Tab-separated table of C-alpha atoms in Angstrom:
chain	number	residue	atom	x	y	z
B	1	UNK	CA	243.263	96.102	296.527
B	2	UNK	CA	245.871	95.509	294.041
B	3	UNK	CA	248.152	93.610	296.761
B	4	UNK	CA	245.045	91.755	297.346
B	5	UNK	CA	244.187	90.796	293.655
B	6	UNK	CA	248.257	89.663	293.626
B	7	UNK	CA	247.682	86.432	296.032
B	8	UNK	CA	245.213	85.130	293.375
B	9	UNK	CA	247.665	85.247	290.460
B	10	UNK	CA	250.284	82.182	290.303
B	11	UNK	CA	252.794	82.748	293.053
B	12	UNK	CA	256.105	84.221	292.148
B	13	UNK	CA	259.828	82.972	293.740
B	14	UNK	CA	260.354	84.842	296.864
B	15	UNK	CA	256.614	86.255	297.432
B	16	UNK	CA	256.273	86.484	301.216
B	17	UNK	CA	252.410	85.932	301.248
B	18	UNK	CA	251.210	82.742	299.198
B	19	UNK	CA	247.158	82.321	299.726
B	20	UNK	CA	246.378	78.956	300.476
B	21	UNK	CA	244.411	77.902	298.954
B	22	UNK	CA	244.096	80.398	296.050
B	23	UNK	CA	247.098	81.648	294.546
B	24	UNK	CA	246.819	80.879	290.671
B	25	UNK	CA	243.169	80.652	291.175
B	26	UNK	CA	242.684	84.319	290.172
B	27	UNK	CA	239.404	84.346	292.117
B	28	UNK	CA	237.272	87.480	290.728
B	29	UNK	CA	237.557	90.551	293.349
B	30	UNK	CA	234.353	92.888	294.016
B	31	UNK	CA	234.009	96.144	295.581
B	32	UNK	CA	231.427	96.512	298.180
B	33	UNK	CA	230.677	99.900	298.706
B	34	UNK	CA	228.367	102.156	300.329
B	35	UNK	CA	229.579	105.556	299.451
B	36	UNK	CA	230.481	106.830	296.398
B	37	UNK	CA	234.686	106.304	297.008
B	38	UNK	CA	233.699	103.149	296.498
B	39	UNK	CA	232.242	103.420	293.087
B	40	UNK	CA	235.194	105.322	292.405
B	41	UNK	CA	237.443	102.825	293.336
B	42	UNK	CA	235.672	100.101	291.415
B	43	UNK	CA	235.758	102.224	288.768
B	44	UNK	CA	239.055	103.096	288.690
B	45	UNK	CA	239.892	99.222	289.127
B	46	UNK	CA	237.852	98.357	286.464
B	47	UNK	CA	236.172	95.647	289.254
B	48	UNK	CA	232.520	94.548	289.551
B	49	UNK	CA	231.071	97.210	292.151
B	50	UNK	CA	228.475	95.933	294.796
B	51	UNK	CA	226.460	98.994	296.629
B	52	UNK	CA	225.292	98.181	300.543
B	53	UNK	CA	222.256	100.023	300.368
B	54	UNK	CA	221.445	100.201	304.146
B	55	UNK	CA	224.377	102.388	305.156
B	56	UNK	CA	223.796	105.272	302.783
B	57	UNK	CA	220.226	104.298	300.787
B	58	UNK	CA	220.375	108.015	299.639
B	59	UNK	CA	223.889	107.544	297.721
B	60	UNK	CA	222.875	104.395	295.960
B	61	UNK	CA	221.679	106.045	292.289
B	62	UNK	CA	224.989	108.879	292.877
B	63	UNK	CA	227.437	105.741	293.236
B	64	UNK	CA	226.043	103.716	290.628
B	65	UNK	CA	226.453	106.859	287.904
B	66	UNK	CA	229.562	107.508	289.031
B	67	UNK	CA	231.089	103.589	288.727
B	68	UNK	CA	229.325	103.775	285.182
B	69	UNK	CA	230.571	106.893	283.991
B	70	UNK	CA	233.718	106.456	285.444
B	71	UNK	CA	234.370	102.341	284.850
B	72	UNK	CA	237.767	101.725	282.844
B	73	UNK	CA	238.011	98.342	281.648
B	74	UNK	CA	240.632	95.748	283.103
B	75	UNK	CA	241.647	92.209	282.646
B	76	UNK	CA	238.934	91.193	285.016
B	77	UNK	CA	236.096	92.672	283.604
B	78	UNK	CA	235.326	94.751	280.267
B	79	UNK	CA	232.219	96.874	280.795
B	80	UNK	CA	230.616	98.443	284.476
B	81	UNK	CA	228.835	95.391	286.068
B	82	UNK	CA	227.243	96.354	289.353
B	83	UNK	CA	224.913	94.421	292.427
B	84	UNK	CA	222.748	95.923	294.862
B	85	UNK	CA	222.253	95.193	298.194
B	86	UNK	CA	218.941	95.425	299.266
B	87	UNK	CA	216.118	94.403	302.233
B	88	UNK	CA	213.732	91.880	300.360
B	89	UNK	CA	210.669	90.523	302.966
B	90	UNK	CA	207.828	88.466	300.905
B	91	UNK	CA	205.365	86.332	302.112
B	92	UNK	CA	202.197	85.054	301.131
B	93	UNK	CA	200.483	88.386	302.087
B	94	UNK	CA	201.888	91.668	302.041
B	95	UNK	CA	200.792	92.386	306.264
B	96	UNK	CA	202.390	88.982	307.102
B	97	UNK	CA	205.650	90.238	305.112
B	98	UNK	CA	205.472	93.729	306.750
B	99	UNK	CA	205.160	91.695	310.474
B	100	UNK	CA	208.310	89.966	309.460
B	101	UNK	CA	209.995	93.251	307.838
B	102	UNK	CA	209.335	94.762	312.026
B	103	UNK	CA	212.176	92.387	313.388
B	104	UNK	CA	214.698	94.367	310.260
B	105	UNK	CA	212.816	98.041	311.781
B	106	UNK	CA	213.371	97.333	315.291
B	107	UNK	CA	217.400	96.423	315.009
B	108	UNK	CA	218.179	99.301	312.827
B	109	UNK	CA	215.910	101.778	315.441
B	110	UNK	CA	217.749	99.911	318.236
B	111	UNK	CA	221.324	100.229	316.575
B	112	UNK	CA	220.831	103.957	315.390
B	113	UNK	CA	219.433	104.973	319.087
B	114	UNK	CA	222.612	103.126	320.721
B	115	UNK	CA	220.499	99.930	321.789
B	116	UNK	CA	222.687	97.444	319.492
B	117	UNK	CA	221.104	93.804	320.083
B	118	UNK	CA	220.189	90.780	318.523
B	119	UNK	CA	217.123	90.135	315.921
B	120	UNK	CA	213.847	90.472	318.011
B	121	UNK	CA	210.944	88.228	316.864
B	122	UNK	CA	208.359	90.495	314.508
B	123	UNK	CA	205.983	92.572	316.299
B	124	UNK	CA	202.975	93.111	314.897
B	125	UNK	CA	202.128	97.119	314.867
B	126	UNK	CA	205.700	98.319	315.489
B	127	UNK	CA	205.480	101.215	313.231
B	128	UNK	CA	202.913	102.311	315.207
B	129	UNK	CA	204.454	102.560	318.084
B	130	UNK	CA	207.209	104.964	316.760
B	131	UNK	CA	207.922	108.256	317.384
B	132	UNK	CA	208.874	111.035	314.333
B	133	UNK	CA	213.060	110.455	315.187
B	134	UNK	CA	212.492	106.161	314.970
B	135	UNK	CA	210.565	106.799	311.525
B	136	UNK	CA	213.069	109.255	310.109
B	137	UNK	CA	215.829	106.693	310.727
B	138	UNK	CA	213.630	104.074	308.981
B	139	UNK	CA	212.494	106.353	306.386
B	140	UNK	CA	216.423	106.917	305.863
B	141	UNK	CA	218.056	103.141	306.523
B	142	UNK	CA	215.397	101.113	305.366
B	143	UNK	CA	214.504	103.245	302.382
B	144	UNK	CA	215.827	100.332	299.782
B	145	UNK	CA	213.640	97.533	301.004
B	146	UNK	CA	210.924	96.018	299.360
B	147	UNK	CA	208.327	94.500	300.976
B	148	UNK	CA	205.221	92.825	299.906
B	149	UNK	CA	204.340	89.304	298.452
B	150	UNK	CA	205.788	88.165	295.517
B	151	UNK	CA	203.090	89.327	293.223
B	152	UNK	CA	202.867	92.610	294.529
């Protein structure tokens, strides 16, 4: 990370790797974590800290007290400053933003049960069609997604 934050600074004589464009651009460097090394790290860097809540939903409140409790300030940033990753699906109804929110279920189900493929179109009463192991892995993947319209 610290090599990496290096080809944004001005280049210096000799430097092997110039970035091109970018060196002397000092072009602000995020973590994007999903566990809670990378809150750590961000931390520890004293770098803004963005949390992919689909890989680990369950670690998301963990990592974001541990890059707050453990954030050092650096020249990049002075106090913890943190993003979340998140499903949103809103539409003018909250059943026509779950239909759409089935095309999300069915990919993770697919990728988690070794059927990797691409975005299916929605299908209206997927859930219902699930077995207890398909809603567990929703319940677990999707469990940072909000759904509804945008009044709701």
């Amino acid at each position: 990370m610290i090599e990496l934050q290096s080809y944004f600074r001005p280049a210096e004589p000799g430097q092997a790797v110039r970035a091109v464009p970018g060196a002397g651009l000092n072009v602000p460097i995020w973590i994007l974590g999903s566990s809670l090394f990378g809150a750590q790290l961000a931390a520890e860097l004293g770098l803004p800290f963005a949390f992919a809540s689909h890989f680990a939903p369950a670690a998301l409140d963990q990592a974001l007290a541990v890059y707050r409790e453990r954030f050092r300030p650096s020249e990049q940033l002075e106090r913890p400053y943190a993003m979340l990753g998140v499903n949103v699906f809103v539409a003018p109804t909250d059943a026509e933003a779950r239909l759409l929110f089935s095309s999300v279920q069915e990919a993770f189900v697919n990728l988690r049960t070794g059927r990797p493929g691409r975005l299916g179109p929605p299908v209206a009463g997927y859930e219902e069609t699930l077995g207890p192991t398909e809603r567990a892995i929703l319940d677990s993947a999707l469990s940072c997604s909000f759904v509804a319209t945008p009044l709701t």
